[in-house]
Amino acid sequence: MKNIKYLLPVLTSILCLSGCGSSAASLDKSGLEYYRLGNYTEAADAFDKAIIKDNSKAEYYIHHAFAYIELGDYQSALSKIDSALELDPNSQEAYRCQGIIYIALNQYENAIASLEKALDFAEGFVDQMEFDILDYRSLAELKSNQYQKAIDTYTILIDIGYKPGEHHFLRGTAYLMNENAEAAFLDFDAALSANDATYERYLNIYTCLSQYGYTEQAASYLEKALLLEDKKQEDVFSKGKIYYYLGNYENALTNFSSARDKGNNEALLYLGKIYASQGDTNTAFITFEQYVQTGSVSGEVYNQMGIIKFNQGDYTSALSYFETGLELNDLNSRKALLYNEAVTYEYLLDFDTAAAKMAAYVAAYPDDYAAVRENEFLKTR
């Protein structure tokens, strides 16, 4: 999911207006400051106290919902928005926030409906808020496979000059999903011609093209990215990813090591993957453990750790890592984790559980023909 990066500008504008006229307003202002600093637990606590002091302000509930979004507690966020709308049924910001929550919950039709309501309250006045709402609506359209609608919305955003580089990329993605590769490549090139083009955008285009089988073209974009100049500290990490995807592990190791030394914990994950691919599983496992110890957990790292233990014949430990990874609900790694979990049960000779797990996997991913064959085999055990 797209980062909720447009929340803060709205909140900071409110911060300037909140003032300190009452203890509730003061607590709300403190919550907004905590939010700005990324201290979302403290922000939620401050907003909660503001509501206890004064439960008549819709904006306090909206602010509380924002904090819950950042904490990943979407049901609580929805509850706060319900309260806000009871107080102010015409709150554009409440409907906008509700739409964002529904996107996070993968309820895209609900998201579009909420965002449409938010647009209805523009009353003919179109500004940054309305552009932002359109931005989220286009994301919901893209996520719900309404590719032509997403293309149309991105076209509006591009025509008004709202983040054209980003939206050329996203429209290109929609074109690719809509089987219009020619239009997609034109948009990708336009996205990279924009002034805000970064390593990350090249990487996003690479990932998109790779997923749809355009591997040669995808690699060519990475080669172009290597011609960019490093402008920010995080560019070292991004360049490491480029070398990694190109299979140039020597340069990837150099860049990831430098990024790690500068405090980029995500570099540890890639370092571990390179060590594992080179057969140095002991160093890989230690590196993955270091990554987990930073608190930067992901389903992928537990999958990698489980694979190492599986290949060492420690199936019990492998299963534990796969199951821990699944508990994170990381959609990017869920498929691999589910498959590896089922296979591990088979190696533990628990054929009934293995059969049930593989059947569930095949039901979710019917195009994995190797898994379909394995599922048929397990039925005979």
mmCIF file of C-alpha atoms in Angstrom:
data_model
loop_
_atom_site.group_PDB
_atom_site.id
_atom_site.type_symbol
_atom_site.label_atom_id
_atom_site.label_comp_id
_atom_site.label_asym_id
_atom_site.label_seq_id
_atom_site.Cartn_x
_atom_site.Cartn_y
_atom_site.Cartn_z
ATOM 1 C CA MET A 1 0.000 0.000 0.000
ATOM 2 C CA LYS A 2 1.017 3.533 -0.749
ATOM 3 C CA ASN A 3 2.442 5.343 2.254
ATOM 4 C CA ILE A 4 -0.043 7.646 3.913
ATOM 5 C CA LYS A 5 2.250 10.546 3.281
ATOM 6 C CA TYR A 6 -0.424 13.165 2.663
ATOM 7 C CA LEU A 7 -1.884 13.039 6.165
ATOM 8 C CA LEU A 8 0.752 15.158 7.843
ATOM 9 C CA PRO A 9 0.446 18.318 5.719
ATOM 10 C CA VAL A 10 -3.242 18.419 6.563
ATOM 11 C CA LEU A 11 -2.561 17.855 10.235
ATOM 12 C CA THR A 12 0.132 20.497 10.458
ATOM 13 C CA SER A 13 -2.219 23.050 8.967
ATOM 14 C CA ILE A 14 -4.681 22.169 11.694
ATOM 15 C CA LEU A 15 -1.894 22.389 14.249
ATOM 16 C CA CYS A 16 -1.488 26.076 13.508
ATOM 17 C CA LEU A 17 -5.192 26.636 14.166
ATOM 18 C CA SER A 18 -5.703 24.551 17.292
ATOM 19 C CA GLY A 19 -4.310 27.021 19.756
ATOM 20 C CA CYS A 20 -4.325 26.496 23.471
ATOM 21 C CA GLY A 21 -7.721 27.923 24.395
ATOM 22 C CA SER A 22 -8.600 24.948 26.605
ATOM 23 C CA SER A 23 -6.922 21.960 28.127
ATOM 24 C CA ALA A 24 -8.572 19.768 25.477
ATOM 25 C CA ALA A 25 -7.191 21.971 22.690
ATOM 26 C CA SER A 26 -3.786 21.891 24.345
ATOM 27 C CA LEU A 27 -3.851 18.087 24.519
ATOM 28 C CA ASP A 28 -4.926 17.924 20.875
ATOM 29 C CA LYS A 29 -2.072 20.223 19.905
ATOM 30 C CA SER A 30 0.363 18.001 21.832
ATOM 31 C CA GLY A 31 -0.996 14.977 19.964
ATOM 32 C CA LEU A 32 -0.438 16.688 16.635
ATOM 33 C CA GLU A 33 3.150 17.439 17.604
ATOM 34 C CA TYR A 34 3.719 13.818 18.655
ATOM 35 C CA TYR A 35 2.245 12.755 15.318
ATOM 36 C CA ARG A 36 4.551 15.076 13.406
ATOM 37 C CA LEU A 37 7.519 13.508 15.189
ATOM 38 C CA GLY A 38 6.332 9.973 14.409
ATOM 39 C CA ASN A 39 5.463 9.152 18.033
ATOM 40 C CA TYR A 40 2.085 7.659 17.192
ATOM 41 C CA THR A 41 1.415 5.874 20.481
ATOM 42 C CA GLU A 42 1.948 9.097 22.401
ATOM 43 C CA ALA A 43 -0.145 10.955 19.823
ATOM 44 C CA ALA A 44 -3.038 8.513 20.239
ATOM 45 C CA ASP A 45 -2.848 8.866 24.018
ATOM 46 C CA ALA A 46 -2.924 12.671 23.804
ATOM 47 C CA PHE A 47 -5.886 12.646 21.411
ATOM 48 C CA ASP A 48 -7.725 10.239 23.690
ATOM 49 C CA LYS A 49 -7.232 12.582 26.640
ATOM 50 C CA ALA A 50 -8.418 15.524 24.545
ATOM 51 C CA ILE A 51 -11.631 13.642 23.738
ATOM 52 C CA ILE A 52 -12.177 12.838 27.401
ATOM 53 C CA LYS A 53 -11.894 16.549 28.157
ATOM 54 C CA ASP A 54 -14.143 17.568 25.269
ATOM 55 C CA ASN A 55 -16.049 14.991 23.219
ATOM 56 C CA SER A 56 -17.838 17.550 21.065
ATOM 57 C CA LYS A 57 -15.051 18.222 18.538
ATOM 58 C CA ALA A 58 -15.094 16.077 15.392
ATOM 59 C CA GLU A 59 -11.498 17.022 14.587
ATOM 60 C CA TYR A 60 -10.242 15.390 17.780
ATOM 61 C CA TYR A 61 -11.723 12.060 16.664
ATOM 62 C CA ILE A 62 -10.283 12.494 13.174
ATOM 63 C CA HIS A 63 -6.824 13.179 14.597
ATOM 64 C CA HIS A 64 -7.163 10.094 16.800
ATOM 65 C CA ALA A 65 -8.064 8.044 13.719
ATOM 66 C CA PHE A 66 -4.921 9.288 11.954
ATOM 67 C CA ALA A 67 -2.780 8.020 14.831
ATOM 68 C CA TYR A 68 -4.535 4.648 14.788
ATOM 69 C CA ILE A 69 -3.884 4.364 11.040
ATOM 70 C CA GLU A 70 -0.160 4.769 11.625
ATOM 71 C CA LEU A 71 -0.344 2.171 14.418
ATOM 72 C CA GLY A 72 -2.106 -0.276 12.086
ATOM 73 C CA ASP A 73 -5.251 -0.393 14.245
ATOM 74 C CA TYR A 74 -7.724 0.194 11.443
ATOM 75 C CA GLN A 75 -10.858 -0.944 13.261
ATOM 76 C CA SER A 76 -10.252 1.563 16.046
ATOM 77 C CA ALA A 77 -9.586 4.202 13.400
ATOM 78 C CA LEU A 78 -12.939 3.447 11.749
ATOM 79 C CA SER A 79 -14.669 3.705 15.106
ATOM 80 C CA LYS A 80 -13.195 7.165 15.661
ATOM 81 C CA ILE A 81 -14.323 8.281 12.206
ATOM 82 C CA ASP A 82 -17.846 7.035 12.949
ATOM 83 C CA SER A 83 -17.840 9.245 16.033
ATOM 84 C CA ALA A 84 -16.526 12.194 14.017
ATOM 85 C CA LEU A 85 -19.282 11.806 11.419
ATOM 86 C CA GLU A 86 -21.932 11.656 14.123
ATOM 87 C CA LEU A 87 -20.714 15.068 15.273
ATOM 88 C CA ASP A 88 -20.158 16.472 11.775
ATOM 89 C CA PRO A 89 -21.909 14.502 8.972
ATOM 90 C CA ASN A 90 -20.498 16.930 6.391
ATOM 91 C CA SER A 91 -16.826 16.535 7.315
ATOM 92 C CA GLN A 92 -14.790 16.194 4.144
ATOM 93 C CA GLU A 93 -11.696 15.253 6.157
ATOM 94 C CA ALA A 94 -13.566 12.485 7.985
ATOM 95 C CA TYR A 95 -14.701 10.869 4.727
ATOM 96 C CA ARG A 96 -11.202 11.228 3.303
ATOM 97 C CA CYS A 97 -9.738 9.489 6.324
ATOM 98 C CA GLN A 98 -12.417 6.791 6.151
ATOM 99 C CA GLY A 99 -11.468 6.137 2.524
ATOM 100 C CA ILE A 100 -7.808 5.763 3.460
ATOM 101 C CA ILE A 101 -8.704 3.262 6.189
ATOM 102 C CA TYR A 102 -10.771 1.194 3.771
ATOM 103 C CA ILE A 103 -7.823 1.102 1.363
ATOM 104 C CA ALA A 104 -5.642 -0.259 4.171
ATOM 105 C CA LEU A 105 -8.307 -2.908 4.830
ATOM 106 C CA ASN A 106 -8.416 -3.820 1.101
ATOM 107 C CA GLN A 107 -12.081 -2.740 0.992
ATOM 108 C CA TYR A 108 -11.664 -0.779 -2.198
ATOM 109 C CA GLU A 109 -15.307 -0.271 -3.167
ATOM 110 C CA ASN A 110 -16.007 1.166 0.278
ATOM 111 C CA ALA A 111 -12.911 3.328 -0.085
ATOM 112 C CA ILE A 112 -14.087 4.737 -3.415
ATOM 113 C CA ALA A 113 -17.546 5.470 -1.966
ATOM 114 C CA SER A 114 -16.059 7.346 1.008
ATOM 115 C CA LEU A 115 -13.654 9.311 -1.169
ATOM 116 C CA GLU A 116 -16.481 10.229 -3.549
ATOM 117 C CA LYS A 117 -18.415 11.599 -0.570
ATOM 118 C CA ALA A 118 -15.341 13.584 0.422
ATOM 119 C CA LEU A 119 -15.208 15.085 -3.078
ATOM 120 C CA ASP A 120 -18.897 15.981 -2.897
ATOM 121 C CA PHE A 121 -18.121 18.376 -0.050
ATOM 122 C CA ALA A 122 -15.681 20.362 -2.184
ATOM 123 C CA GLU A 123 -18.670 22.498 -3.280
ATOM 124 C CA GLY A 124 -16.930 23.559 -6.482
ATOM 125 C CA PHE A 125 -13.739 24.614 -4.704
ATOM 126 C CA VAL A 126 -10.781 22.487 -5.827
ATOM 127 C CA ASP A 127 -7.452 22.684 -4.053
ATOM 128 C CA GLN A 128 -4.741 20.514 -2.479
ATOM 129 C CA MET A 129 -7.271 18.528 -0.433
ATOM 130 C CA GLU A 130 -9.316 17.571 -3.497
ATOM 131 C CA PHE A 131 -6.191 16.636 -5.454
ATOM 132 C CA ASP A 132 -5.158 14.412 -2.573
ATOM 133 C CA ILE A 133 -8.582 12.752 -2.409
ATOM 134 C CA LEU A 134 -8.416 12.060 -6.144
ATOM 135 C CA ASP A 135 -4.970 10.572 -5.588
ATOM 136 C CA TYR A 136 -6.342 8.079 -3.076
ATOM 137 C CA ARG A 137 -9.367 7.333 -5.212
ATOM 138 C CA SER A 138 -7.102 6.435 -8.127
ATOM 139 C CA LEU A 139 -5.177 4.081 -5.847
ATOM 140 C CA ALA A 140 -8.403 2.346 -4.801
ATOM 141 C CA GLU A 141 -9.420 2.060 -8.451
ATOM 142 C CA LEU A 142 -6.058 0.553 -9.347
ATOM 143 C CA LYS A 143 -6.147 -1.888 -6.418
ATOM 144 C CA SER A 144 -9.677 -3.011 -7.335
ATOM 145 C CA ASN A 145 -8.628 -3.750 -10.947
ATOM 146 C CA GLN A 146 -10.661 -0.840 -12.337
ATOM 147 C CA TYR A 147 -7.786 0.023 -14.598
ATOM 148 C CA GLN A 148 -9.543 2.352 -17.029
ATOM 149 C CA LYS A 149 -11.061 4.362 -14.177
ATOM 150 C CA ALA A 150 -7.624 4.622 -12.574
ATOM 151 C CA ILE A 151 -6.140 5.755 -15.888
ATOM 152 C CA ASP A 152 -8.827 8.431 -16.206
ATOM 153 C CA THR A 153 -8.227 9.714 -12.666
ATOM 154 C CA TYR A 154 -4.456 9.745 -13.096
ATOM 155 C CA THR A 155 -4.952 11.669 -16.349
ATOM 156 C CA ILE A 156 -6.866 14.346 -14.432
ATOM 157 C CA LEU A 157 -4.064 14.595 -11.880
ATOM 158 C CA ILE A 158 -1.395 14.792 -14.586
ATOM 159 C CA ASP A 159 -3.332 17.416 -16.544
ATOM 160 C CA ILE A 160 -3.591 19.690 -13.506
ATOM 161 C CA GLY A 161 0.130 19.186 -12.799
ATOM 162 C CA TYR A 162 -0.316 17.443 -9.461
ATOM 163 C CA LYS A 163 2.765 15.287 -8.830
ATOM 164 C CA PRO A 164 3.122 14.449 -12.543
ATOM 165 C CA GLY A 165 6.215 12.269 -12.153
ATOM 166 C CA GLU A 166 4.571 10.002 -9.609
ATOM 167 C CA HIS A 167 1.286 9.864 -11.484
ATOM 168 C CA HIS A 168 2.905 9.132 -14.858
ATOM 169 C CA PHE A 169 4.448 6.086 -13.168
ATOM 170 C CA LEU A 170 1.155 5.001 -11.616
ATOM 171 C CA ARG A 171 -0.779 5.561 -14.840
ATOM 172 C CA GLY A 172 1.890 3.548 -16.634
ATOM 173 C CA THR A 173 1.306 0.748 -14.134
ATOM 174 C CA ALA A 174 -2.434 0.909 -14.817
ATOM 175 C CA TYR A 175 -1.814 0.838 -18.581
ATOM 176 C CA LEU A 176 0.422 -2.221 -18.171
ATOM 177 C CA MET A 177 -2.227 -4.005 -16.112
ATOM 178 C CA ASN A 178 -4.770 -3.020 -18.761
ATOM 179 C CA GLU A 179 -2.591 -4.701 -21.427
ATOM 180 C CA ASN A 180 -1.478 -1.491 -23.104
ATOM 181 C CA ALA A 181 2.298 -1.848 -22.907
ATOM 182 C CA GLU A 182 2.997 0.880 -25.479
ATOM 183 C CA ALA A 183 1.201 3.517 -23.389
ATOM 184 C CA ALA A 184 2.815 2.156 -20.241
ATOM 185 C CA PHE A 185 6.346 2.639 -21.584
ATOM 186 C CA LEU A 186 5.532 6.197 -22.653
ATOM 187 C CA ASP A 187 4.341 6.978 -19.149
ATOM 188 C CA PHE A 188 7.340 5.309 -17.515
ATOM 189 C CA ASP A 189 9.687 7.397 -19.640
ATOM 190 C CA ALA A 190 7.739 10.533 -18.735
ATOM 191 C CA ALA A 191 7.949 9.593 -15.051
ATOM 192 C CA LEU A 192 11.719 9.355 -15.305
ATOM 193 C CA SER A 193 11.986 12.643 -17.178
ATOM 194 C CA ALA A 194 10.333 14.467 -14.279
ATOM 195 C CA ASN A 195 12.450 16.548 -11.942
ATOM 196 C CA ASP A 196 11.626 14.323 -8.961
ATOM 197 C CA ALA A 197 12.865 11.073 -10.553
ATOM 198 C CA THR A 198 14.818 8.967 -8.049
ATOM 199 C CA TYR A 199 16.487 5.582 -7.822
ATOM 200 C CA GLU A 200 13.323 4.340 -6.147
ATOM 201 C CA ARG A 201 11.193 5.203 -9.149
ATOM 202 C CA TYR A 202 13.518 3.274 -11.439
ATOM 203 C CA LEU A 203 13.263 0.349 -9.023
ATOM 204 C CA ASN A 204 9.465 0.572 -8.978
ATOM 205 C CA ILE A 205 9.338 0.500 -12.763
ATOM 206 C CA TYR A 206 11.726 -2.463 -12.776
ATOM 207 C CA THR A 207 9.525 -4.368 -10.325
ATOM 208 C CA CYS A 208 6.370 -3.608 -12.283
ATOM 209 C CA LEU A 209 7.829 -4.693 -15.613
ATOM 210 C CA SER A 210 9.403 -7.820 -14.120
ATOM 211 C CA GLN A 211 6.071 -8.941 -12.685
ATOM 212 C CA TYR A 212 4.514 -8.750 -16.140
ATOM 213 C CA GLY A 213 7.309 -10.585 -17.928
ATOM 214 C CA TYR A 214 9.175 -7.639 -19.466
ATOM 215 C CA THR A 215 12.458 -8.746 -17.919
ATOM 216 C CA GLU A 216 14.796 -7.388 -20.592
ATOM 217 C CA GLN A 217 13.170 -3.955 -20.607
ATOM 218 C CA ALA A 218 13.075 -3.952 -16.806
ATOM 219 C CA ALA A 219 16.836 -4.539 -16.615
ATOM 220 C CA SER A 220 17.463 -1.720 -19.084
ATOM 221 C CA TYR A 221 15.814 0.746 -16.694
ATOM 222 C CA LEU A 222 18.154 -0.385 -13.938
ATOM 223 C CA GLU A 223 21.141 0.169 -16.181
ATOM 224 C CA LYS A 224 19.923 3.721 -16.803
ATOM 225 C CA ALA A 225 19.511 4.261 -13.071
ATOM 226 C CA LEU A 226 23.202 3.607 -12.502
ATOM 227 C CA LEU A 227 23.918 6.816 -14.414
ATOM 228 C CA LEU A 228 22.194 8.906 -11.727
ATOM 229 C CA GLU A 229 24.191 10.911 -9.225
ATOM 230 C CA ASP A 230 23.865 10.114 -5.531
ATOM 231 C CA LYS A 231 22.068 13.037 -3.880
ATOM 232 C CA LYS A 232 20.827 11.615 -0.586
ATOM 233 C CA GLN A 233 22.224 9.240 2.009
ATOM 234 C CA GLU A 234 19.593 6.611 1.188
ATOM 235 C CA ASP A 235 20.748 6.568 -2.456
ATOM 236 C CA VAL A 236 23.561 4.207 -1.457
ATOM 237 C CA PHE A 237 20.965 1.653 -0.347
ATOM 238 C CA SER A 238 18.890 2.139 -3.503
ATOM 239 C CA LYS A 239 21.962 1.676 -5.694
ATOM 240 C CA GLY A 240 22.702 -1.527 -3.768
ATOM 241 C CA LYS A 241 19.239 -2.823 -4.700
ATOM 242 C CA ILE A 242 19.891 -1.993 -8.342
ATOM 243 C CA TYR A 243 23.135 -3.970 -8.350
ATOM 244 C CA TYR A 244 21.362 -6.780 -6.473
ATOM 245 C CA TYR A 245 18.609 -7.116 -9.080
ATOM 246 C CA LEU A 246 21.202 -6.972 -11.858
ATOM 247 C CA GLY A 247 23.056 -9.862 -10.198
ATOM 248 C CA ASN A 248 26.156 -7.773 -9.499
ATOM 249 C CA TYR A 249 26.591 -8.985 -5.926
ATOM 250 C CA GLU A 250 30.079 -7.564 -5.468
ATOM 251 C CA ASN A 251 28.906 -3.979 -5.943
ATOM 252 C CA ALA A 252 25.653 -4.738 -4.131
ATOM 253 C CA LEU A 253 27.583 -5.906 -1.063
ATOM 254 C CA THR A 254 29.694 -2.756 -1.113
ATOM 255 C CA ASN A 255 26.663 -0.470 -1.234
ATOM 256 C CA PHE A 256 24.581 -2.432 1.282
ATOM 257 C CA SER A 257 27.510 -2.571 3.711
ATOM 258 C CA SER A 258 27.921 1.189 3.426
ATOM 259 C CA ALA A 259 24.172 1.709 3.930
ATOM 260 C CA ARG A 260 24.207 -0.581 6.968
ATOM 261 C CA ASP A 261 27.108 1.326 8.488
ATOM 262 C CA LYS A 262 25.105 4.529 8.043
ATOM 263 C CA GLY A 263 22.181 3.075 9.990
ATOM 264 C CA ASN A 264 19.993 1.605 7.237
ATOM 265 C CA ASN A 265 18.607 -1.555 8.846
ATOM 266 C CA GLU A 266 16.886 -2.704 5.642
ATOM 267 C CA ALA A 267 20.346 -3.252 4.153
ATOM 268 C CA LEU A 268 20.792 -6.161 6.578
ATOM 269 C CA LEU A 269 17.972 -8.061 4.881
ATOM 270 C CA TYR A 270 19.633 -7.775 1.482
ATOM 271 C CA LEU A 271 23.073 -8.589 2.853
ATOM 272 C CA GLY A 272 21.634 -11.756 4.357
ATOM 273 C CA LYS A 273 20.002 -12.716 1.061
ATOM 274 C CA ILE A 274 23.291 -12.268 -0.789
ATOM 275 C CA TYR A 275 25.198 -14.354 1.756
ATOM 276 C CA ALA A 276 22.553 -17.076 1.475
ATOM 277 C CA SER A 277 22.711 -17.075 -2.333
ATOM 278 C CA GLN A 278 26.485 -17.492 -2.097
ATOM 279 C CA GLY A 279 26.128 -20.496 0.204
ATOM 280 C CA ASP A 280 27.361 -18.737 3.352
ATOM 281 C CA THR A 281 24.258 -19.690 5.315
ATOM 282 C CA ASN A 282 25.806 -19.181 8.755
ATOM 283 C CA THR A 283 26.660 -15.552 8.033
ATOM 284 C CA ALA A 284 23.291 -15.130 6.325
ATOM 285 C CA PHE A 285 21.393 -16.407 9.366
ATOM 286 C CA ILE A 286 23.363 -14.193 11.747
ATOM 287 C CA THR A 287 22.650 -11.192 9.500
ATOM 288 C CA PHE A 288 18.943 -12.004 9.407
ATOM 289 C CA GLU A 289 18.946 -12.237 13.208
ATOM 290 C CA GLN A 290 20.572 -8.802 13.378
ATOM 291 C CA TYR A 291 17.833 -7.486 11.106
ATOM 292 C CA VAL A 292 15.101 -8.890 13.375
ATOM 293 C CA GLN A 293 16.822 -7.456 16.451
ATOM 294 C CA THR A 294 16.493 -3.963 14.990
ATOM 295 C CA GLY A 295 12.721 -4.370 15.106
ATOM 296 C CA SER A 296 12.503 -4.153 11.306
ATOM 297 C CA VAL A 297 10.667 -7.447 10.933
ATOM 298 C CA SER A 298 8.993 -8.665 7.769
ATOM 299 C CA GLY A 299 7.527 -11.879 6.489
ATOM 300 C CA GLU A 300 10.402 -12.188 4.051
ATOM 301 C CA VAL A 301 13.121 -12.360 6.704
ATOM 302 C CA TYR A 302 11.309 -15.146 8.558
ATOM 303 C CA ASN A 303 10.856 -16.983 5.276
ATOM 304 C CA GLN A 304 14.579 -16.695 4.582
ATOM 305 C CA MET A 305 15.467 -17.911 8.083
ATOM 306 C CA GLY A 306 13.023 -20.791 7.740
ATOM 307 C CA ILE A 307 14.541 -21.844 4.420
ATOM 308 C CA ILE A 308 18.016 -21.963 5.967
ATOM 309 C CA LYS A 309 16.804 -24.137 8.840
ATOM 310 C CA PHE A 310 14.843 -26.346 6.424
ATOM 311 C CA ASN A 311 17.905 -26.932 4.250
ATOM 312 C CA GLN A 312 19.856 -27.829 7.391
ATOM 313 C CA GLY A 313 17.247 -30.478 8.203
ATOM 314 C CA ASP A 314 15.919 -28.632 11.248
ATOM 315 C CA TYR A 315 12.286 -28.834 10.185
ATOM 316 C CA THR A 316 10.832 -27.939 13.573
ATOM 317 C CA SER A 317 12.732 -24.648 13.698
ATOM 318 C CA ALA A 318 11.928 -23.994 10.037
ATOM 319 C CA LEU A 319 8.210 -24.408 10.719
ATOM 320 C CA SER A 320 8.435 -21.993 13.633
ATOM 321 C CA TYR A 321 9.969 -19.309 11.421
ATOM 322 C CA PHE A 322 7.417 -19.828 8.640
ATOM 323 C CA GLU A 323 4.533 -19.601 11.113
ATOM 324 C CA THR A 324 5.978 -16.483 12.735
ATOM 325 C CA GLY A 325 6.245 -14.882 9.314
ATOM 326 C CA LEU A 326 2.626 -15.718 8.524
ATOM 327 C CA GLU A 327 1.470 -14.064 11.745
ATOM 328 C CA LEU A 328 2.741 -10.744 10.383
ATOM 329 C CA ASN A 329 0.173 -10.818 7.538
ATOM 330 C CA ASP A 330 2.811 -9.558 5.115
ATOM 331 C CA LEU A 331 1.090 -9.911 1.736
ATOM 332 C CA ASN A 332 4.380 -9.713 -0.173
ATOM 333 C CA SER A 333 5.709 -12.901 1.424
ATOM 334 C CA ARG A 334 2.487 -14.724 2.279
ATOM 335 C CA LYS A 335 2.477 -16.975 -0.794
ATOM 336 C CA ALA A 336 6.012 -18.290 -0.212
ATOM 337 C CA LEU A 337 5.417 -18.720 3.516
ATOM 338 C CA LEU A 338 2.199 -20.690 3.013
ATOM 339 C CA TYR A 339 3.845 -23.039 0.518
ATOM 340 C CA ASN A 340 6.936 -23.571 2.654
ATOM 341 C CA GLU A 341 4.782 -24.201 5.722
ATOM 342 C CA ALA A 342 2.863 -26.951 3.922
ATOM 343 C CA VAL A 343 6.039 -28.609 2.620
ATOM 344 C CA THR A 344 7.641 -28.484 6.063
ATOM 345 C CA TYR A 345 4.703 -30.337 7.604
ATOM 346 C CA GLU A 346 5.250 -32.997 4.948
ATOM 347 C CA TYR A 347 8.907 -33.374 5.937
ATOM 348 C CA LEU A 348 7.826 -33.598 9.574
ATOM 349 C CA LEU A 349 5.708 -36.581 8.412
ATOM 350 C CA ASP A 350 2.493 -34.847 9.476
ATOM 351 C CA PHE A 351 0.799 -35.699 6.191
ATOM 352 C CA ASP A 352 -2.743 -34.819 7.266
ATOM 353 C CA THR A 353 -1.752 -31.257 8.178
ATOM 354 C CA ALA A 354 0.477 -30.990 5.113
ATOM 355 C CA ALA A 355 -2.420 -32.057 2.874
ATOM 356 C CA ALA A 356 -4.784 -29.544 4.487
ATOM 357 C CA LYS A 357 -2.236 -26.722 4.224
ATOM 358 C CA MET A 358 -1.389 -27.525 0.589
ATOM 359 C CA ALA A 359 -5.077 -27.745 -0.351
ATOM 360 C CA ALA A 360 -5.654 -24.311 1.164
ATOM 361 C CA TYR A 361 -2.612 -22.971 -0.695
ATOM 362 C CA VAL A 362 -3.813 -24.343 -4.042
ATOM 363 C CA ALA A 363 -7.257 -22.848 -3.434
ATOM 364 C CA ALA A 364 -5.627 -19.444 -2.946
ATOM 365 C CA TYR A 365 -3.048 -19.832 -5.750
ATOM 366 C CA PRO A 366 -4.530 -22.194 -8.385
ATOM 367 C CA ASP A 367 -2.007 -21.116 -11.036
ATOM 368 C CA ASP A 368 0.904 -22.683 -9.122
ATOM 369 C CA TYR A 369 0.966 -25.928 -11.067
ATOM 370 C CA ALA A 370 3.854 -27.415 -9.082
ATOM 371 C CA ALA A 371 1.766 -26.986 -5.940
ATOM 372 C CA VAL A 372 -1.243 -28.550 -7.678
ATOM 373 C CA ARG A 373 0.851 -31.643 -8.415
ATOM 374 C CA GLU A 374 2.139 -31.729 -4.846
ATOM 375 C CA ASN A 375 -1.417 -31.422 -3.595
ATOM 376 C CA GLU A 376 -2.470 -34.452 -5.657
ATOM 377 C CA PHE A 377 0.493 -36.402 -4.273
ATOM 378 C CA LEU A 378 -0.401 -35.572 -0.673
ATOM 379 C CA LYS A 379 -3.933 -36.829 -1.207
ATOM 380 C CA THR A 380 -2.457 -40.307 -1.665
ATOM 381 C CA ARG A 381 -0.387 -40.340 1.540
#
